[in-house]
Tab-separated table of C-alpha atoms in Angstrom:
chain	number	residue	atom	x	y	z
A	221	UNK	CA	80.397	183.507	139.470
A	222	UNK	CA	79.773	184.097	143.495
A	223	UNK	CA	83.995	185.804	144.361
A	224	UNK	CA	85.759	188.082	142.849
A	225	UNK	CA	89.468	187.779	143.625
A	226	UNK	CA	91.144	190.679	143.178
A	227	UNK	CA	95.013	190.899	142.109
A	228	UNK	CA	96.163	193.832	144.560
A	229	UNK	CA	99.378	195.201	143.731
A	230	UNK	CA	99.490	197.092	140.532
A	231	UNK	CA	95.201	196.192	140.004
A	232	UNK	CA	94.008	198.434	143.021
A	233	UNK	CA	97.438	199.692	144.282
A	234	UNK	CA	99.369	202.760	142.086
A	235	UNK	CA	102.533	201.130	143.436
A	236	UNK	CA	104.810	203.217	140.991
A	237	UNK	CA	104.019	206.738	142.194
A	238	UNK	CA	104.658	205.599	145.833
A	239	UNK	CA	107.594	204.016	145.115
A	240	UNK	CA	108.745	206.778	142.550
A	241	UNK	CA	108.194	209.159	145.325
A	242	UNK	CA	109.924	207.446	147.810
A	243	UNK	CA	112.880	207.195	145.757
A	244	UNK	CA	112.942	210.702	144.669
A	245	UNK	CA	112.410	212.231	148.551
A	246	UNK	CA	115.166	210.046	149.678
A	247	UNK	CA	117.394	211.014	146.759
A	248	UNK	CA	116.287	214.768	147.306
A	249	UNK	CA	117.467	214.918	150.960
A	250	UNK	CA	120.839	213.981	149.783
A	251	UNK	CA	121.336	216.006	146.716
A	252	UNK	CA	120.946	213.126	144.417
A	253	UNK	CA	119.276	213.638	140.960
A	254	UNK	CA	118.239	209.935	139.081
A	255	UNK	CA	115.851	208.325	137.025
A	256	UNK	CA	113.499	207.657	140.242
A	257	UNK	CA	110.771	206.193	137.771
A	258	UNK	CA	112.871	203.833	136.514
A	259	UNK	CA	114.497	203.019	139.612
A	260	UNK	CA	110.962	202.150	140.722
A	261	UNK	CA	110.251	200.185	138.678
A	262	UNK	CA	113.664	198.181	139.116
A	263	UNK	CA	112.250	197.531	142.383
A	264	UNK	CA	109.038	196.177	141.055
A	265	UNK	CA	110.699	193.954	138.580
A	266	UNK	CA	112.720	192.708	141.088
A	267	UNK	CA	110.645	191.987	144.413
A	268	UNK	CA	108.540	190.244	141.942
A	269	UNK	CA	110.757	188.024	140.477
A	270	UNK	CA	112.053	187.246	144.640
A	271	UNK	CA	108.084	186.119	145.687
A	272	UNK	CA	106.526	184.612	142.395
A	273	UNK	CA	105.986	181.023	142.539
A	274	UNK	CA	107.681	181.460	145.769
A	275	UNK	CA	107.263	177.877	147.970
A	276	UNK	CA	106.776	175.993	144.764
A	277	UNK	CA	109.356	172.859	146.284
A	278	UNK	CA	110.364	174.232	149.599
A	279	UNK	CA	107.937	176.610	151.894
A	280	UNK	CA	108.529	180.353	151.597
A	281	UNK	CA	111.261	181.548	153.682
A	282	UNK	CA	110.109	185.371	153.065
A	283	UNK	CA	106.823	187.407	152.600
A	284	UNK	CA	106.524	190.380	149.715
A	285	UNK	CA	107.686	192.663	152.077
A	286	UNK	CA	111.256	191.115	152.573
A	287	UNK	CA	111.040	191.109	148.878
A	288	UNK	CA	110.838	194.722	148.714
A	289	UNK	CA	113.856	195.181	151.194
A	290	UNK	CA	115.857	192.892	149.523
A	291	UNK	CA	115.330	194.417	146.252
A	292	UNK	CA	115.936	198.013	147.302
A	293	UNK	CA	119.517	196.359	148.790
A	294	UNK	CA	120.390	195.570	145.725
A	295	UNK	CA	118.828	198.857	143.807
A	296	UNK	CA	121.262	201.025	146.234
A	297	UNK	CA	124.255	199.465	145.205
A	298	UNK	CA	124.102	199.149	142.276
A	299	UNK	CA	122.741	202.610	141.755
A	300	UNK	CA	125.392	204.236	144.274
A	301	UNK	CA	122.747	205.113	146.462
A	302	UNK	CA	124.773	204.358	149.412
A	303	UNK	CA	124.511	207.734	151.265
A	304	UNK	CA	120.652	206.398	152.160
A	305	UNK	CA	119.987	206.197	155.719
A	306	UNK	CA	118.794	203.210	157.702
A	307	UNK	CA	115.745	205.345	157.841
A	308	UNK	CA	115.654	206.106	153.903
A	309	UNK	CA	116.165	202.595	153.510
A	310	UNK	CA	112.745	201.673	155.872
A	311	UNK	CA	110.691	204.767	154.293
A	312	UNK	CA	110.939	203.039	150.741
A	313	UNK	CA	110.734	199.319	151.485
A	314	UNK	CA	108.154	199.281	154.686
A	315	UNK	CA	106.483	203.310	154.761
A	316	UNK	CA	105.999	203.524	150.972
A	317	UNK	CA	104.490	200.148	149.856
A	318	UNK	CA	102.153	200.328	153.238
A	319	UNK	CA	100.658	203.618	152.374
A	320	UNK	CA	100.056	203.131	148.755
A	321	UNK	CA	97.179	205.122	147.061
A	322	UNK	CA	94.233	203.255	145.188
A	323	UNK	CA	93.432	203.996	141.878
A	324	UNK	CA	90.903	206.748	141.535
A	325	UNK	CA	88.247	204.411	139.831
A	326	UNK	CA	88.050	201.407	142.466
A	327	UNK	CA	86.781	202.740	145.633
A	328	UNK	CA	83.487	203.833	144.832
A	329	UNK	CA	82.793	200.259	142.709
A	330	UNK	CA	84.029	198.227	145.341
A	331	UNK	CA	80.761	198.324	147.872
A	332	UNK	CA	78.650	197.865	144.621
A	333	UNK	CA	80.837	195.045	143.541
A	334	UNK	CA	80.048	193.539	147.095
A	335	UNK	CA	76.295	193.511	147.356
A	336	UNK	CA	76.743	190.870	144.421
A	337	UNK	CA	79.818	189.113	144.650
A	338	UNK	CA	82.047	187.930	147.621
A	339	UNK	CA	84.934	190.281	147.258
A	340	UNK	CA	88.431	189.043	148.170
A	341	UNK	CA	92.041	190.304	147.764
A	342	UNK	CA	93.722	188.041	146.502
A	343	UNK	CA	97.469	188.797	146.264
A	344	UNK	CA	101.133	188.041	146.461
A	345	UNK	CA	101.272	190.721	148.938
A	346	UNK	CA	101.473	190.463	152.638
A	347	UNK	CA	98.754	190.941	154.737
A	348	UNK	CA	100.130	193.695	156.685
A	349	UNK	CA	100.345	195.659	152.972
A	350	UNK	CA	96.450	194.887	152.482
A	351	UNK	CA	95.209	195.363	156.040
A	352	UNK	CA	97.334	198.906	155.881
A	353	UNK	CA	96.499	200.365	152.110
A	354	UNK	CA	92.927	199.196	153.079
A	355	UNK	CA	92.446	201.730	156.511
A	356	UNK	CA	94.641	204.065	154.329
A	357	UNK	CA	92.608	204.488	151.206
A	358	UNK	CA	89.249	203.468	153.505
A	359	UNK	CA	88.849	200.248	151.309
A	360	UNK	CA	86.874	197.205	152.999
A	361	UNK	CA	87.409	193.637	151.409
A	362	UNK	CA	85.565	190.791	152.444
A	363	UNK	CA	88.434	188.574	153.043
A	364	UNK	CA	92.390	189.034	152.807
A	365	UNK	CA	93.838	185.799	151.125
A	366	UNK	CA	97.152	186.206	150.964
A	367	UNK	CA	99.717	184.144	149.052
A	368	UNK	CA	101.122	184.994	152.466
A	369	UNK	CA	99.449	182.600	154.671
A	370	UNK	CA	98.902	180.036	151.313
A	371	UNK	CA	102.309	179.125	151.197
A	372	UNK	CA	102.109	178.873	147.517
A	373	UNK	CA	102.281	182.044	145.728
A	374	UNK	CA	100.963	182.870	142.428
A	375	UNK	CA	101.308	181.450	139.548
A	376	UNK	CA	101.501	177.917	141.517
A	377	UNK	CA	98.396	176.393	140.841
A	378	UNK	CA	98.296	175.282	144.515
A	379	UNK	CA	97.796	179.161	145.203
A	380	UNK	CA	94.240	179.446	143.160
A	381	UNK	CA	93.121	176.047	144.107
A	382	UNK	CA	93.380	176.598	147.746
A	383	UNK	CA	92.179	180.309	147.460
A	384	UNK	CA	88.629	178.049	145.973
A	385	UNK	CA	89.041	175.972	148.701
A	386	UNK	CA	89.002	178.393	151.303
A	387	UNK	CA	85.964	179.970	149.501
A	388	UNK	CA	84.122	176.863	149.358
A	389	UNK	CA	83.375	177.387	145.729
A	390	UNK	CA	84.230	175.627	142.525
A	391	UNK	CA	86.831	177.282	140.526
A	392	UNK	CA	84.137	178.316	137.587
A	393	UNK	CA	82.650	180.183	140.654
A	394	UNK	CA	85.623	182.308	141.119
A	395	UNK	CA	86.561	185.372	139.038
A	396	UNK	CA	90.197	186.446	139.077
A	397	UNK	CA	90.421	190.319	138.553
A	398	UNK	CA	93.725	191.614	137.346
A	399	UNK	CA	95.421	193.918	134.916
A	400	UNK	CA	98.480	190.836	134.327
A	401	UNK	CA	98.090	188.048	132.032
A	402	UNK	CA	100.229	186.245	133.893
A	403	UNK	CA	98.427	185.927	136.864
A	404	UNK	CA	95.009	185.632	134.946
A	405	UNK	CA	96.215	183.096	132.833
A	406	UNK	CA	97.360	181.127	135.547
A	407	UNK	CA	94.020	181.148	136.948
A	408	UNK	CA	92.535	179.736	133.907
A	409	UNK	CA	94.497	177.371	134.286
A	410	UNK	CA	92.846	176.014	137.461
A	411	UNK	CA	89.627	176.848	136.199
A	412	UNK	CA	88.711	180.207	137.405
A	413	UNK	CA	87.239	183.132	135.089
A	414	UNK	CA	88.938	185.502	134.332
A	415	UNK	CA	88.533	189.552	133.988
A	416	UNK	CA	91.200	191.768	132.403
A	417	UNK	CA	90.890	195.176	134.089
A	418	UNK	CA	93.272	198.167	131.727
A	419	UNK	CA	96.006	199.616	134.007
A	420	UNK	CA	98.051	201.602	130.959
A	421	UNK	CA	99.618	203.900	134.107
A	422	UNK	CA	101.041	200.895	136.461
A	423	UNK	CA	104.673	201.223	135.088
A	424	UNK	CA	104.406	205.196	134.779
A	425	UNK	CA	105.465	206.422	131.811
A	426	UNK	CA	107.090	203.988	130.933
A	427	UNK	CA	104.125	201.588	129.933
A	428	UNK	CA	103.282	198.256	131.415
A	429	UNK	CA	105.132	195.469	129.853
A	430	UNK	CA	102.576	193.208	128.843
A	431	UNK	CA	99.029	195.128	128.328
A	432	UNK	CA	97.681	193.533	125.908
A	433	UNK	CA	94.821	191.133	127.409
A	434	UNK	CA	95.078	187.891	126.113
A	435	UNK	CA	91.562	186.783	124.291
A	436	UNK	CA	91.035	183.666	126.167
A	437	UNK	CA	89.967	186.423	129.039
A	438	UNK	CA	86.235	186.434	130.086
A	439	UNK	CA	85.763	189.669	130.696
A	440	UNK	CA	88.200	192.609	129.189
A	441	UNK	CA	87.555	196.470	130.886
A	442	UNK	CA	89.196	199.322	130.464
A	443	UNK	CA	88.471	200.415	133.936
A	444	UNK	CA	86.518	199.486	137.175
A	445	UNK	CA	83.149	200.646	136.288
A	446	UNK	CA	83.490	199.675	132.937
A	447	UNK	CA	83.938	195.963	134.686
A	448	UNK	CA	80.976	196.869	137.167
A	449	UNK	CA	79.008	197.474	133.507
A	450	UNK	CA	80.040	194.229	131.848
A	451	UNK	CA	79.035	192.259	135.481
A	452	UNK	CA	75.477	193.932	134.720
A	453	UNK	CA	75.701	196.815	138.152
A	454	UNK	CA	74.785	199.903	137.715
A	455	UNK	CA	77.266	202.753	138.587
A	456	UNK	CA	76.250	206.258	138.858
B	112	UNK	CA	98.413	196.985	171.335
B	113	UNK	CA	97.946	197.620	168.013
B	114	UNK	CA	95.721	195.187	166.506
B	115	UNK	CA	92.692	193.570	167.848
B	116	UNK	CA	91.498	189.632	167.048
B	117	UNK	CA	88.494	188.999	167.855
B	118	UNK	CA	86.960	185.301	168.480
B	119	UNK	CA	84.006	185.383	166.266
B	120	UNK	CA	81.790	182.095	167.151
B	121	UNK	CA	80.511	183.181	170.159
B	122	UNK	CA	81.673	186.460	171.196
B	123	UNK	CA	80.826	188.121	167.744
B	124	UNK	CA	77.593	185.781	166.718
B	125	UNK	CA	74.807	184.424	168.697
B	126	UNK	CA	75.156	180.483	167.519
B	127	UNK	CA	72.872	179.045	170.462
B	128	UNK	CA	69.467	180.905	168.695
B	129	UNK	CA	70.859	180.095	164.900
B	130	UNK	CA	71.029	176.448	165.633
B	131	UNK	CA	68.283	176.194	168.439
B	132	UNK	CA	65.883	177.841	165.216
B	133	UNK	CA	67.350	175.599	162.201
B	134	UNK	CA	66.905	172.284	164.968
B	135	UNK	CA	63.465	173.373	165.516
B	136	UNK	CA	62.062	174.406	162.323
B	137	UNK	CA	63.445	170.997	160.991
B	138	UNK	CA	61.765	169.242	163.618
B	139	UNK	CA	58.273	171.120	163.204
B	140	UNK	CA	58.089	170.167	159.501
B	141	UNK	CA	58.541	166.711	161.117
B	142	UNK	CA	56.101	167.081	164.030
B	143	UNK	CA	58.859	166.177	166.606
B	144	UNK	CA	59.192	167.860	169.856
B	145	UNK	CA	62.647	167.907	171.295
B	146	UNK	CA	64.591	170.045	173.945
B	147	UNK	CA	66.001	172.051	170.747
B	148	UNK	CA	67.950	174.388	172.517
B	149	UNK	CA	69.435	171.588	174.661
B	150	UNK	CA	70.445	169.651	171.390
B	151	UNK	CA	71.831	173.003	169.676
B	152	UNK	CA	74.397	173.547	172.989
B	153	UNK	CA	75.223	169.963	172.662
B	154	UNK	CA	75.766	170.360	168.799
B	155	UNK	CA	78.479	173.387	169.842
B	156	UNK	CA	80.140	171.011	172.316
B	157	UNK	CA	80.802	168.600	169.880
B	158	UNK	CA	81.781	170.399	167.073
B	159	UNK	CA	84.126	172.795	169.227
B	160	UNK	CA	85.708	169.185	169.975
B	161	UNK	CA	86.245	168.081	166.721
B	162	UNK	CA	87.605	171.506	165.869
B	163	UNK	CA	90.040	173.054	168.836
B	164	UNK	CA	93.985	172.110	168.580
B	165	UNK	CA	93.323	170.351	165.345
B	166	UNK	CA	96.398	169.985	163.603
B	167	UNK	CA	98.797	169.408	166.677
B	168	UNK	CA	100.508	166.136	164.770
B	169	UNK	CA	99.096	166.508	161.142
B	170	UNK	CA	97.814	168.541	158.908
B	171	UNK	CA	94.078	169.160	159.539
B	172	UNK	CA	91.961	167.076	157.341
B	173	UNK	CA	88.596	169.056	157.651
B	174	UNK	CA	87.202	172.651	158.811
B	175	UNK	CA	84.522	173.954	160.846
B	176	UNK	CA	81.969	173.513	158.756
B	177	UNK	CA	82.698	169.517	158.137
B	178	UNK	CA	82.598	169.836	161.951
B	179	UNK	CA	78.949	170.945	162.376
B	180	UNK	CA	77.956	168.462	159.707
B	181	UNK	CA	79.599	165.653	161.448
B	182	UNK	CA	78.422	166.369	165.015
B	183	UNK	CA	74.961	166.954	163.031
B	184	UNK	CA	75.150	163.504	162.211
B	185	UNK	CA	75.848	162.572	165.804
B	186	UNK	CA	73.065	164.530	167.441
B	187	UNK	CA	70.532	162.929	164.690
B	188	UNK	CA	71.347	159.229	165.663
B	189	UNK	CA	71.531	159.596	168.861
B	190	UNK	CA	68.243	161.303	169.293
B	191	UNK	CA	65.845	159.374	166.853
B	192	UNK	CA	65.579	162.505	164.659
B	193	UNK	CA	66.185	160.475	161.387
B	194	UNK	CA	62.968	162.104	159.917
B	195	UNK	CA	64.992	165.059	159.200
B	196	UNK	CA	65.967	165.083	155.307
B	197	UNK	CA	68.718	166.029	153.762
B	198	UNK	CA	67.435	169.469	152.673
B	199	UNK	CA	66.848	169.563	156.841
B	200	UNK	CA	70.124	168.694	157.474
B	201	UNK	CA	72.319	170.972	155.565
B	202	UNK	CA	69.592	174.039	156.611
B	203	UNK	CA	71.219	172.874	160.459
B	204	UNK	CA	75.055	172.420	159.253
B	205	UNK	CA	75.735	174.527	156.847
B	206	UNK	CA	72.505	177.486	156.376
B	207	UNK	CA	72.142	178.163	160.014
B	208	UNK	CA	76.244	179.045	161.148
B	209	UNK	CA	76.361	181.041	157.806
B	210	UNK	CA	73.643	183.293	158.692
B	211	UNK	CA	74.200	183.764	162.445
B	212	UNK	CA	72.836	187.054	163.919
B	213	UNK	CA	75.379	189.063	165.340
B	214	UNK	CA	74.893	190.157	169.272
B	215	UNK	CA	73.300	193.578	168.807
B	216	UNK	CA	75.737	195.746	170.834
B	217	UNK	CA	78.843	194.950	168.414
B	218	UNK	CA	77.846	196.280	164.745
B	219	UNK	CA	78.148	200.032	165.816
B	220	UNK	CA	81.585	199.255	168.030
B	221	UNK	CA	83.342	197.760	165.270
B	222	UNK	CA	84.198	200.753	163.273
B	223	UNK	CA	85.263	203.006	166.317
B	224	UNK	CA	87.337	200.107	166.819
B	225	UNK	CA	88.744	200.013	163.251
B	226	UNK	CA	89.532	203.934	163.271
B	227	UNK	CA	92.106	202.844	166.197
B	228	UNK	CA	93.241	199.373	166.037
B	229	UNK	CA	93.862	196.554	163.061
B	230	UNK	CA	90.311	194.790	163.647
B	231	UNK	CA	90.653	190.980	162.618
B	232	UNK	CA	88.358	187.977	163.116
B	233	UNK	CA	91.013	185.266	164.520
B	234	UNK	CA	88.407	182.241	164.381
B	235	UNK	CA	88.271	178.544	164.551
B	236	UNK	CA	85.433	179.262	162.113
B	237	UNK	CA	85.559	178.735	158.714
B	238	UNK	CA	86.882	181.203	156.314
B	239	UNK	CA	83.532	181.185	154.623
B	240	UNK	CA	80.874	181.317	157.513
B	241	UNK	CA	82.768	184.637	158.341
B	242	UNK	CA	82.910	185.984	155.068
B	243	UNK	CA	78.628	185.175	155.344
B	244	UNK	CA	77.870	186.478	158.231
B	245	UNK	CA	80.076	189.671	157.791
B	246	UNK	CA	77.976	190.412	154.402
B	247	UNK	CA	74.624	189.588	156.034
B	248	UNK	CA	75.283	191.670	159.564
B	249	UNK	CA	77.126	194.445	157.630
B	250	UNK	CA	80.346	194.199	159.253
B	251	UNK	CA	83.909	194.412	157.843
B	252	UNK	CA	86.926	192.949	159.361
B	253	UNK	CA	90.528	194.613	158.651
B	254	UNK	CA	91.052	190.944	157.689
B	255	UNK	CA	89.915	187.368	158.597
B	256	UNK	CA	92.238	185.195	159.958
B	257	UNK	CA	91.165	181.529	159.658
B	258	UNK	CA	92.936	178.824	161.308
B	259	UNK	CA	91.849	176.989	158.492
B	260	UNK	CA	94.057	179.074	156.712
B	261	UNK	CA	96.656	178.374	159.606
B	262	UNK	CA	96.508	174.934	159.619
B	263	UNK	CA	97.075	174.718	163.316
B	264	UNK	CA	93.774	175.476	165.670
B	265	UNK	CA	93.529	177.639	168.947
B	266	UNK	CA	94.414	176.809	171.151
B	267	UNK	CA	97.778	175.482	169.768
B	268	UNK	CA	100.615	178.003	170.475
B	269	UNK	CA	101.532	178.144	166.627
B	270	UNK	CA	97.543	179.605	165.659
B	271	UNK	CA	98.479	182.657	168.319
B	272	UNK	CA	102.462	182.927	166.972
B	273	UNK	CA	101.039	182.661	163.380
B	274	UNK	CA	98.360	185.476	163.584
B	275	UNK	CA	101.206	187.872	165.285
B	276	UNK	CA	103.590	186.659	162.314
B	277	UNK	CA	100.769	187.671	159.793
B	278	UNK	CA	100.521	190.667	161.182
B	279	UNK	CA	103.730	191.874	161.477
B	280	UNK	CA	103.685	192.781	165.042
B	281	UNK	CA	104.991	191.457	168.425
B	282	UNK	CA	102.253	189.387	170.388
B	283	UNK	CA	102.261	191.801	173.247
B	284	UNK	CA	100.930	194.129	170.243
B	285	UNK	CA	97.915	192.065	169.579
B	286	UNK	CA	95.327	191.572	171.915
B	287	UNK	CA	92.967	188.480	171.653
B	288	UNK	CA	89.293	189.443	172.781
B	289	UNK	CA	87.147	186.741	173.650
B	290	UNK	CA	84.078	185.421	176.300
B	291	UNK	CA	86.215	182.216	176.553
B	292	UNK	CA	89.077	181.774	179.245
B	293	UNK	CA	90.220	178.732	177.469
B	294	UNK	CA	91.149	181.284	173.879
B	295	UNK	CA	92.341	184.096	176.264
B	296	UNK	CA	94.736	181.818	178.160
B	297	UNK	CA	96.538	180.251	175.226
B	298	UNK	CA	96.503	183.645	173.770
B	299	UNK	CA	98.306	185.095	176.824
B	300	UNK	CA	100.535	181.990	176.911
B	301	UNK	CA	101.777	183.447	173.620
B	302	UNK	CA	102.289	187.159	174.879
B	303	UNK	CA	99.178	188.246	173.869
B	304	UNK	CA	96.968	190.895	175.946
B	305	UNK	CA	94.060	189.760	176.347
B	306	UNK	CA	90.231	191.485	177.194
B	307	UNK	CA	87.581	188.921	177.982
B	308	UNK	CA	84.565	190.324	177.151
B	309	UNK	CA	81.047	188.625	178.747
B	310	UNK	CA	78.036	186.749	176.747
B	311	UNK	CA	76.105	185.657	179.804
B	312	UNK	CA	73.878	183.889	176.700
B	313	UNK	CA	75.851	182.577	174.554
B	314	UNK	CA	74.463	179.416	175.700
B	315	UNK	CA	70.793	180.439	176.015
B	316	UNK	CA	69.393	179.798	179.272
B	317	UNK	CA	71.514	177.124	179.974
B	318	UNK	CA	74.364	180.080	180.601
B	319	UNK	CA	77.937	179.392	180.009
B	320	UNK	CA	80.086	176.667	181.028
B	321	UNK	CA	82.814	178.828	182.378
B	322	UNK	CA	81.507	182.663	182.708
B	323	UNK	CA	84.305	183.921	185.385
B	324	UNK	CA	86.882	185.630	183.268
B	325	UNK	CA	90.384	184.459	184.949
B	326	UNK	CA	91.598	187.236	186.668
B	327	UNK	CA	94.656	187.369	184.526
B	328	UNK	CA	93.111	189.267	181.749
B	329	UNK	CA	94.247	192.400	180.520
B	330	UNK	CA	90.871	193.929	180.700
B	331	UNK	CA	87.560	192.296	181.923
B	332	UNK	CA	84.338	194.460	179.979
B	333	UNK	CA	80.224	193.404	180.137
B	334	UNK	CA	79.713	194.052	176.703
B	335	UNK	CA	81.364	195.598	173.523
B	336	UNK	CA	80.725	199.633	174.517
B	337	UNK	CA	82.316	198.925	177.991
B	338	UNK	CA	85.509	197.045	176.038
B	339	UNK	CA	85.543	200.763	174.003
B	340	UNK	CA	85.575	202.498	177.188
B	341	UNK	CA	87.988	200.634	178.325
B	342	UNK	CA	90.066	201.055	175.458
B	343	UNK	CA	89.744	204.865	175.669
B	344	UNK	CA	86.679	205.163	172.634
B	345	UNK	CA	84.396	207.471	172.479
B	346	UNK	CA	81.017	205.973	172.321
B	347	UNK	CA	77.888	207.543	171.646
């Protein structure tokens, strides 16, 4: 294996405390008490389902972060959250997702994980996001591929094929790095390895809804330097 | 502005003494004696033409690196160096771009840069010779923005439209910095600013074919500390 590609939301990104707080600060400034968890995680579900396998038959008329405005359109009404302000509304789709916080474990493995391996994000989410949560959280990647400028999002085939291509590498050369099976077995579908990294926190309290890493996975970690271990670099 | 993209090939890495060395070495294992740095400016020429505005009426059907191996070929034929082997060869095409030196006064500018500005790499070079030469000069770009990842070349007005797109911003937002007029003026044609920035060897000895920044530019700087003083940096 010569790249790790690294699945960015949910993997590196905590993006259900930033939405979570988003929601509730909104909610607070107009006396509104909900389930802001679950709320945010409404949004997850639902900007997902708007970008996966986006531009499978016709090309993608929207990046990830149109997803998130159009799902948090449909999250206020249906949630009577109508008394939002146009600049509510921007502070939880654009402000929020664009200053997410990194996991605690992955910035001091990163720079380790990059004297060995070309180390590439490798995500669904736009570049803007990536470029923006990396200066925030002081991250450094060695490339940004982005479903973004693909064309074909995950779980597309097209989308890991291209993302070897662009590498110059086979796909047995590439890693994918992600706490989904989804997206991991997709990869090894096109040939790629494949590393299960434990996020038991990404949904909150409420629990991820798949967590279980499917066996067919190369590696299986219960955090970053636990992967680090497995791929034989020493952590302190 | 808020982002800077930065031609790499060039104004970021000294090509002329990568290739002039690979040409050379190859050619003393060989016991030839050529004009190598003459036949490492013409390789450039060549492979710049099979590269620029690529994609204007279909998709592009190679990247930079199949253009250094083809011009390679070129340059071998017509200059009786058929001794060279195949091990020779792809030490010219493919070793020597992906280990260019960087120009010594960049590496310390680049992350006062990054504290203030989106930092890309906006390249007709390959996604991988970046990702190489970032790792072995110790640099790290915000993000790398191929136009093989484009699919339309500089200077086509869609490569310039496309990186603004990516990045969310307007092109008067982004500012193209570059020692070639002919990358600053289709950059400007698109709304970009634009700060031409001077390699007065970037050719060798030979010098540039077109040093005199049009006077159009946003900002005109000698090297990579002046562009930060221009910009308003603090450099030590």
């Amino acid at each position: 294996v010569k790249a790790l590609t690294f699945d960015t939301g949910g993997t590196i990104l905590d993006w259900h405390t930033g939405f979570s707080d988003a929601l509730a600060k909104a909610g607070a400034k107009h006396g509104l008490d909900q389930d802001w968890a679950g709320l945010a995680n409404e949004l997850r579900r639902r900007s997902l389902g708007l970008t996966i396998n986006m531009g499978e038959h016709t090309p993608p008329e929207h990046n990830h972060d149109d997803s998130h405005r159009m799902a948090l359109h449909e999250v206020i009404v249906e949630n009577g959250l109508e008394a939002f302000t146009p600049d509510d509304y921007r502070s939880i789709w654009w402000d929020a997702p664009h200053s997410l916080e990194v996991w605690p474990d992955f910035s001091a493995v990163l720079p380790k994980l990059r004297e060995n391996y070309i180390c590439a994000s490798f995500t669904i989410l736009s570049y803007r996001m990536i470029i923006d949560t990396a200066k925030k959280n002081g991250l450094s990647w060695d490339a940004v591929l982005s479903c973004e400028g693909i064309g074909k999002y995950k779980t597309l085939p097209e989308s890991y094929q291209t993302v070897a291509k662009f590498l110059r590498l086979e796909p047995h050369e590439c890693c994918m790095v992600a706490c989904h099976n989804f997206d991991l077995d997709a990869a090894k579908r096109s040939g790629f390895k494949t590393a299960f990294v434990r996020r038991p926190n990404e949904w909150g309290t409420a629990g991820p809804p798949d967590p279980e890493p499917n066996p067919q996975h190369d590696i299986i970690a219960n955090d970053f330097p636990d992967l680090a271990r497995q791929l034989g670099i020493l952590i302190n």
